[in-house]
mmCIF file of C-alpha atoms and ligand atoms in Angstrom:
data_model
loop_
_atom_site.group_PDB
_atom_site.id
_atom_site.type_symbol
_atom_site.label_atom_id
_atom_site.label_comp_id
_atom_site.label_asym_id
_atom_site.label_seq_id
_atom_site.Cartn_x
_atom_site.Cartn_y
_atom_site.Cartn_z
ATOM 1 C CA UNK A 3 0.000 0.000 0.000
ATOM 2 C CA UNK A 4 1.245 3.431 -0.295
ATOM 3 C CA UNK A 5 -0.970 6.789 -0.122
ATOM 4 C CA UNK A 6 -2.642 6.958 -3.300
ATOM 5 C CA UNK A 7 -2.155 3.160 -4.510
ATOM 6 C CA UNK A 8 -3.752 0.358 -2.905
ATOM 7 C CA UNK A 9 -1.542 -2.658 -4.366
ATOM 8 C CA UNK A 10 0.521 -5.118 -2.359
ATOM 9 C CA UNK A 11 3.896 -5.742 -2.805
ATOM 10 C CA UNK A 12 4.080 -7.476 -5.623
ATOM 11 C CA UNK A 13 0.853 -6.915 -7.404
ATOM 12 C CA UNK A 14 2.714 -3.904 -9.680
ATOM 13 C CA UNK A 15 4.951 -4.942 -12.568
ATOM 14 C CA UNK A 16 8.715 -3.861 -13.369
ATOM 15 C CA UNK A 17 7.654 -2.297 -16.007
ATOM 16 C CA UNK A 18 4.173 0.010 -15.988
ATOM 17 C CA UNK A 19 2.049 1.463 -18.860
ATOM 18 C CA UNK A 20 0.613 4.928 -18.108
ATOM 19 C CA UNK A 21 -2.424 6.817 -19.471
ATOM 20 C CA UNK A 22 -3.712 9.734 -18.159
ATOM 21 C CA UNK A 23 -7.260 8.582 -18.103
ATOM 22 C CA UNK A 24 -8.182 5.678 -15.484
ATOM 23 C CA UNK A 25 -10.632 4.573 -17.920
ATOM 24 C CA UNK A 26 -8.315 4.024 -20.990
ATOM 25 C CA UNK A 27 -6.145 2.267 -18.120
ATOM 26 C CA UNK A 28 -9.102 -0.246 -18.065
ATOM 27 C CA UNK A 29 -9.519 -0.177 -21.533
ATOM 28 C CA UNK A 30 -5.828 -1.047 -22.113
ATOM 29 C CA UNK A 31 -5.843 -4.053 -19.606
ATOM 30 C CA UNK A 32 -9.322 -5.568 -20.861
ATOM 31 C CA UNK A 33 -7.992 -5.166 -24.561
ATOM 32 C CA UNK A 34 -4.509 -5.903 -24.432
ATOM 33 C CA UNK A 35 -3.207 -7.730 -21.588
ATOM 34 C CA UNK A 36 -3.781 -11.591 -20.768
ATOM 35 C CA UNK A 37 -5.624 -12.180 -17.551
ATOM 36 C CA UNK A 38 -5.693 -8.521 -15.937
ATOM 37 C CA UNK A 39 -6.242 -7.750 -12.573
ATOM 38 C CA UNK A 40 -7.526 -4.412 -10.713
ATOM 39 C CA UNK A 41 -4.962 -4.007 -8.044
ATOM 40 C CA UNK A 42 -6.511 -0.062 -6.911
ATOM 41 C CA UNK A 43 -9.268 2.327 -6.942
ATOM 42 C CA UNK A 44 -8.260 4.548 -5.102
ATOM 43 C CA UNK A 45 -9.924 8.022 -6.108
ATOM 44 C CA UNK A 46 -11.361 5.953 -9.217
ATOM 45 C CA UNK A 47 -7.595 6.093 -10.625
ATOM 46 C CA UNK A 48 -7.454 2.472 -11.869
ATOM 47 C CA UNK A 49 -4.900 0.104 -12.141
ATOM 48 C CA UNK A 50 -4.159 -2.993 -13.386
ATOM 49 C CA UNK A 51 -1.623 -5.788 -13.858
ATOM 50 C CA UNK A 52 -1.170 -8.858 -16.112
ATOM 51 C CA UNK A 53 0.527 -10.211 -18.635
ATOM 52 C CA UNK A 54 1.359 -9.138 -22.208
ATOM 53 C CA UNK A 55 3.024 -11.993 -24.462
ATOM 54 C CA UNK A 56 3.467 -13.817 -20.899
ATOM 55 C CA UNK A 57 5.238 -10.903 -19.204
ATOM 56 C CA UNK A 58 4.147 -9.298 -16.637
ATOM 57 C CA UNK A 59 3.283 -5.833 -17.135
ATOM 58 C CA UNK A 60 1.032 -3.208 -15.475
ATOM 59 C CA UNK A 61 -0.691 -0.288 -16.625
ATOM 60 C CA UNK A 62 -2.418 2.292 -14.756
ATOM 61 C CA UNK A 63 -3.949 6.014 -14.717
ATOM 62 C CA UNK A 64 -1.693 9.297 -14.089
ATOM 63 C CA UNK A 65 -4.467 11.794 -14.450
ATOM 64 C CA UNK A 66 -3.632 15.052 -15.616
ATOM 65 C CA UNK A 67 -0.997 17.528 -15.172
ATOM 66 C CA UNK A 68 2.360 17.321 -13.059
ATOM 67 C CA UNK A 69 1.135 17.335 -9.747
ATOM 68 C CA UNK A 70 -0.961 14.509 -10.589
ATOM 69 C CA UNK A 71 1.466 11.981 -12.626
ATOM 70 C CA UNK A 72 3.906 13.340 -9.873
ATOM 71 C CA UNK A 73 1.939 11.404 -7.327
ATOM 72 C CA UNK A 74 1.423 8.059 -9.008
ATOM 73 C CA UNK A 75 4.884 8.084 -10.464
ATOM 74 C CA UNK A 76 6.565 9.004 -6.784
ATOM 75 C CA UNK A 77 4.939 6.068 -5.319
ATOM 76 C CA UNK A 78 5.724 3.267 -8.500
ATOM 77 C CA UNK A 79 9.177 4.464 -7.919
ATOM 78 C CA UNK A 80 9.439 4.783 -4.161
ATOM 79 C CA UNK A 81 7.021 2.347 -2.556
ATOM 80 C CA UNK A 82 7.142 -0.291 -5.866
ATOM 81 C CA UNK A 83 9.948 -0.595 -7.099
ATOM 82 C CA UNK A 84 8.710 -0.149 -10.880
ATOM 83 C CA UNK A 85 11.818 0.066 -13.415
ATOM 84 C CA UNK A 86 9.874 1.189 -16.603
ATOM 85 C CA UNK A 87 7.687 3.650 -16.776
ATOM 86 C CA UNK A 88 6.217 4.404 -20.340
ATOM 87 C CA UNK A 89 3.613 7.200 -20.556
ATOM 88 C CA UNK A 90 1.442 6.273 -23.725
ATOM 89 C CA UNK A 91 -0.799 9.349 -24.098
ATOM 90 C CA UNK A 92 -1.695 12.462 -26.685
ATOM 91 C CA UNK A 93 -0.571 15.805 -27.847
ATOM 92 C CA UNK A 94 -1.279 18.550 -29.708
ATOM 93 C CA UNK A 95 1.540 19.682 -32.615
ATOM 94 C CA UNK A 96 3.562 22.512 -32.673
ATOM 95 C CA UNK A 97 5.283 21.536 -35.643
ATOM 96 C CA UNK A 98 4.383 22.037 -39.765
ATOM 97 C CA UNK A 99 5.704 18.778 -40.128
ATOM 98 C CA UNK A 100 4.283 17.041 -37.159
ATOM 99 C CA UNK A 101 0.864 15.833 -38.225
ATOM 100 C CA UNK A 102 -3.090 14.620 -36.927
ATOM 101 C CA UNK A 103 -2.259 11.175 -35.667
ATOM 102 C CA UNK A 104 1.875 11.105 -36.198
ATOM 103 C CA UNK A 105 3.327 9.084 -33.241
ATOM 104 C CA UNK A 106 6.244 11.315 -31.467
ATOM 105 C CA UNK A 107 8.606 9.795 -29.057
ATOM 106 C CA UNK A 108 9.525 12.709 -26.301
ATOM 107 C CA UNK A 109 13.069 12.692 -26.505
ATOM 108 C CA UNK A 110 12.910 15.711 -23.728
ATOM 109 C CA UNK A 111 10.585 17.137 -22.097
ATOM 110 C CA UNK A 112 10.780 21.531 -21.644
ATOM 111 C CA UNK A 113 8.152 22.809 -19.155
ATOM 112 C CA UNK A 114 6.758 25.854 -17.803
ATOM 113 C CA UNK A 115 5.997 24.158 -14.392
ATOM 114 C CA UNK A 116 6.889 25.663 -10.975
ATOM 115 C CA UNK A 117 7.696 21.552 -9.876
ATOM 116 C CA UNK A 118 11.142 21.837 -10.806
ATOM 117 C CA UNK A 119 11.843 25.349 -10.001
ATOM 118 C CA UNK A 120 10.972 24.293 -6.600
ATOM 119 C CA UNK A 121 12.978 21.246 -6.539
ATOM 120 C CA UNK A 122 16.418 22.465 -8.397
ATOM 121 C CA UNK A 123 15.789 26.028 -6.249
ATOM 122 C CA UNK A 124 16.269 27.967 -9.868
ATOM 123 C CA UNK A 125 18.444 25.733 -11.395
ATOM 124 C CA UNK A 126 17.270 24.539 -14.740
ATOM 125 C CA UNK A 127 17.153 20.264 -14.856
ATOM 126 C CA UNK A 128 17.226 18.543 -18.848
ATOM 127 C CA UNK A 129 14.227 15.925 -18.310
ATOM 128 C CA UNK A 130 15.179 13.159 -21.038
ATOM 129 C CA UNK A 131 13.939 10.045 -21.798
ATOM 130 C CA UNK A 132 15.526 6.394 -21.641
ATOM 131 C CA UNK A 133 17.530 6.317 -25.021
ATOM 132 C CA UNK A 134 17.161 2.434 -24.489
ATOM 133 C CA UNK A 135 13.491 2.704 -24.694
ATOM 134 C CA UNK A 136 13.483 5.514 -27.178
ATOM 135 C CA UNK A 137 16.016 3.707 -29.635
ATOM 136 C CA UNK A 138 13.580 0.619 -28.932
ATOM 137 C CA UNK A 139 10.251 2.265 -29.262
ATOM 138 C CA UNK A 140 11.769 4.109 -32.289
ATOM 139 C CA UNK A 141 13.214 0.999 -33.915
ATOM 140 C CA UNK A 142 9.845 -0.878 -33.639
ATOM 141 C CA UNK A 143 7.540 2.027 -34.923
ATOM 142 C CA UNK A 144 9.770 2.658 -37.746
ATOM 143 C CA UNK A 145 9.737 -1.065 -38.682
ATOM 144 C CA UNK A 146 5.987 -1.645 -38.905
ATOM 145 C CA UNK A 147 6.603 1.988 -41.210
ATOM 146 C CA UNK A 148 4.790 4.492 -39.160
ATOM 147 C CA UNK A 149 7.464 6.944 -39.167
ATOM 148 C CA UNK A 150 7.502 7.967 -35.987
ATOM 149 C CA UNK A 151 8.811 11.355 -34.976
ATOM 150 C CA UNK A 152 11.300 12.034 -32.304
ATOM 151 C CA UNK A 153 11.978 15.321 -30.770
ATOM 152 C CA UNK A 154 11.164 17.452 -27.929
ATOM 153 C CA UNK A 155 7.941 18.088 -26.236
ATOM 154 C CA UNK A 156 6.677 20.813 -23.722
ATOM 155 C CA UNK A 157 5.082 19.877 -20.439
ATOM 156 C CA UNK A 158 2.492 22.515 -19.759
ATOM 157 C CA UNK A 159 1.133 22.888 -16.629
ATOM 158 C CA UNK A 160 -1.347 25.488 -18.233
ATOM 159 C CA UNK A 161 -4.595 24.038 -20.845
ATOM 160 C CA UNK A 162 -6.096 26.737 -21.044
ATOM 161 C CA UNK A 163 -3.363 30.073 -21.383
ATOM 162 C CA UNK A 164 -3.659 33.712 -20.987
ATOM 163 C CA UNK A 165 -2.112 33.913 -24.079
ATOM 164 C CA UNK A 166 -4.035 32.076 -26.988
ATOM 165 C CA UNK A 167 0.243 32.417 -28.334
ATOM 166 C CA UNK A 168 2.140 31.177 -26.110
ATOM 167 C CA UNK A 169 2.865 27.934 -27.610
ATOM 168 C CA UNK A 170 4.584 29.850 -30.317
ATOM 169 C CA UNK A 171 7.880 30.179 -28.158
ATOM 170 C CA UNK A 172 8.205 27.063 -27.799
ATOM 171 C CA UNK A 173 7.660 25.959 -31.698
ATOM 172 C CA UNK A 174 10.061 28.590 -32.197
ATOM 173 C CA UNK A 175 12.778 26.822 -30.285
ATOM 174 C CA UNK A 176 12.008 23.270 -32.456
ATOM 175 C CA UNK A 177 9.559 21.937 -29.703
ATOM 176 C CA UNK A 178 7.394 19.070 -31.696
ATOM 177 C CA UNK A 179 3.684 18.855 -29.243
ATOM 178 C CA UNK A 180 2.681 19.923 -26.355
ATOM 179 C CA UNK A 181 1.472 17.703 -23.689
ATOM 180 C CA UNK A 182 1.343 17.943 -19.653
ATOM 181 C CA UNK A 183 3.273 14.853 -18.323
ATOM 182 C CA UNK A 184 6.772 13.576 -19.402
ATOM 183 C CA UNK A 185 8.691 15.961 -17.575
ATOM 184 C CA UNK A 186 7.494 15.278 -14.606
ATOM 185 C CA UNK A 187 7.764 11.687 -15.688
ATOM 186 C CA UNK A 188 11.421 12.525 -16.870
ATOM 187 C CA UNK A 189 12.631 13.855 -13.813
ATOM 188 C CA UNK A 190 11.606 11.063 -11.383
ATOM 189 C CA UNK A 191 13.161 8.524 -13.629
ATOM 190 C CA UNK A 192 16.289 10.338 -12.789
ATOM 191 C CA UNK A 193 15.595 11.141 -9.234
ATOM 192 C CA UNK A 194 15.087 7.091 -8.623
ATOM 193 C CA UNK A 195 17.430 5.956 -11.734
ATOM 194 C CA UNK A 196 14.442 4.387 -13.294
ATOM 195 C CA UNK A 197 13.802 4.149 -16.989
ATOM 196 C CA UNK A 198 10.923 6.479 -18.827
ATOM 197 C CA UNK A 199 9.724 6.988 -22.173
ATOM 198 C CA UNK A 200 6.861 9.120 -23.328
ATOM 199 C CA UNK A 201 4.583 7.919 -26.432
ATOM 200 C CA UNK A 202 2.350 10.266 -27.615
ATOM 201 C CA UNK A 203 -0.024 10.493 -30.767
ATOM 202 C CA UNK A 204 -1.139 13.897 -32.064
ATOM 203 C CA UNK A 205 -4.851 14.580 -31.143
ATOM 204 C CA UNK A 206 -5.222 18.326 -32.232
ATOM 205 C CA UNK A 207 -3.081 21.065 -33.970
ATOM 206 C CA UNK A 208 -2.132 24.343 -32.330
ATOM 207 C CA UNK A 209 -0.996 25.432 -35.886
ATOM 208 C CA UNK A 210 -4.161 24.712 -37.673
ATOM 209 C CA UNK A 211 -6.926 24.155 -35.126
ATOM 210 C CA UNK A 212 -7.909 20.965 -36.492
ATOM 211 C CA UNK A 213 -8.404 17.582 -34.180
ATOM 212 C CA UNK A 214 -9.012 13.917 -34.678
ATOM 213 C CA UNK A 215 -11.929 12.915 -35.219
ATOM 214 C CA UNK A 216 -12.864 9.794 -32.238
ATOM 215 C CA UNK A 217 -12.443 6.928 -35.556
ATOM 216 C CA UNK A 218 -9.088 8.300 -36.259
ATOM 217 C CA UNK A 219 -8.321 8.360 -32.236
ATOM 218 C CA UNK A 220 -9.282 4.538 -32.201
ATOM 219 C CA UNK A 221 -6.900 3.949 -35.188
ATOM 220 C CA UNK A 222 -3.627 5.903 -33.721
ATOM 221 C CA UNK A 223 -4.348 4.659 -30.198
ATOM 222 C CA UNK A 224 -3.953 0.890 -31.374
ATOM 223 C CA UNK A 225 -0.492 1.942 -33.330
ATOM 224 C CA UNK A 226 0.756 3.898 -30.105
ATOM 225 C CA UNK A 227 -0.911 0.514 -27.651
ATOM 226 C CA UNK A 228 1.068 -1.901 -30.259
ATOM 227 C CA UNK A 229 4.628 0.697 -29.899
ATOM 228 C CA UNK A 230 4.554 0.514 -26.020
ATOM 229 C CA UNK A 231 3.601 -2.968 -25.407
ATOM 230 C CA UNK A 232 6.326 -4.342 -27.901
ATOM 231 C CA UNK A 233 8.526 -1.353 -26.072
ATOM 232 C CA UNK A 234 7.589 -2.596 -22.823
ATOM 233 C CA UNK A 235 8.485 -6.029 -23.126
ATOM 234 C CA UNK A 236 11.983 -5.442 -24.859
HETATM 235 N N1 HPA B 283 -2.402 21.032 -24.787
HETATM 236 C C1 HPA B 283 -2.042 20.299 -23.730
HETATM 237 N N2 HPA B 283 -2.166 18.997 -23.706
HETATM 238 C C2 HPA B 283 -2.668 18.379 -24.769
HETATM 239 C C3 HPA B 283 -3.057 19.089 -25.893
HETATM 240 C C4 HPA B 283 -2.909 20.475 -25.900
HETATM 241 O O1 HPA B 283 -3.235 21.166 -26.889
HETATM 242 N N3 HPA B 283 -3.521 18.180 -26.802
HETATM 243 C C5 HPA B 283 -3.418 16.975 -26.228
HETATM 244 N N4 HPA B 283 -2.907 17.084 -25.003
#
């Protein structure tokens, strides 16, 4: 048990899938994984392991935002002993060339987010992902020729901005999507010398406006679902 996870010792997996929404947690284990079982439900955000070509693997819900994923990931790391984290989730593209439904791996993860400001007491911290599971995730995307992009992401602690702009900064400095996880994600893997990788598929377009439609979400969610599991058992 720890505060916000009510699973034994034992009942987590090395290696955990992570989707912002508790639901799509359930979704993944019913879907993917052989012989899942609900291990929490605490504050409705599910979790389950079981086993995905016979290895064990667990996937469960981050909600949104850094403090949130801060709090499951803390206690996967601390109180679990989880090795692999691999946030499988969606973002919206900053990037001309970074299109509806393109998979992007988050090489790094920029942030406006007071977390680390508070933690490095002004210093600035590089969160980065696992270049095994990056080179991995990239190798098997790239083989099944969905072209996956690989780059880096912002982690905004901010939806909805002040100013309707403000993404623009970071597009300016080569930032592919935004999203509001991996480098919170990213800097706990370092903090506990774990490994993390962030998997995203590009729901909407600050450039253009446009978003998926919930067909074409189905579609790109298997392709991401098919990268991390594969990924995950490496
Ligand atoms: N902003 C933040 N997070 C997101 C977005 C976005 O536009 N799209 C998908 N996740």
């Amino acid at each position: 048990m720890s505060v916000h996870i009510a699973a034994k010792n034992g009942e987590i997996a090395e290696t955990v899938l992570l989707p912002g929404d508790p639901l799509r947690a359930k979704f993944v284990a019913e879907n993917f994984l052989e012989n899942p079982v609900q291990y929490s439900s605490v504050r409705n955000m599910l979790g389950f392991t079981g086993t995905y070509k016979g290895k064990k693997l667990s996937v469960q819900g981050t909600g949104m935002g850094t403090p949130s994923i801060s709090i499951y990931v803390n206690e996967l790391f601390k109180d679990y002993g989880v090795k692999r984290a691999i946030r499988i989730g969606t973002a919206g593209s900053l990037h001309k060339d970074v299109r509806l439904r393109d998979l992007v791996l988050a090489m790094s993860a920029c942030t406006d987010s007071g977390a680390n400001k508070i933690r490095f007491g002004g210093r600035d911290f590089a969160p980065t992902a696992s270049f095994a599971l990056i080179k991995t995730a990239w190798e098997i995307a790239s083989a099944k020729g969905w072209e996956p992009k690989a780059g880096p992401v912002v982690s905004s602690d901010m939806f909805y901005t002040e100013d309707p702009d403000e993404w623009k900064l970071w597009a300016k400095f080569g930032c592919l999507a935004l999203e509001m996880e991996c480098a919170e994600l990213y800097t706990l893997a370092a903090k506990y010398s774990r490994q993390a990788l962030g998997i995203l598929t590009i729901s909407d377009s600050l450039i253009t406006g446009e978003a998926t439609s919930a067909e074409e979400r189905q579609t790109t969610f298997t392709r991401m679902m098919e990268v991390a599991l594969e990924t995950a058992i490496s």
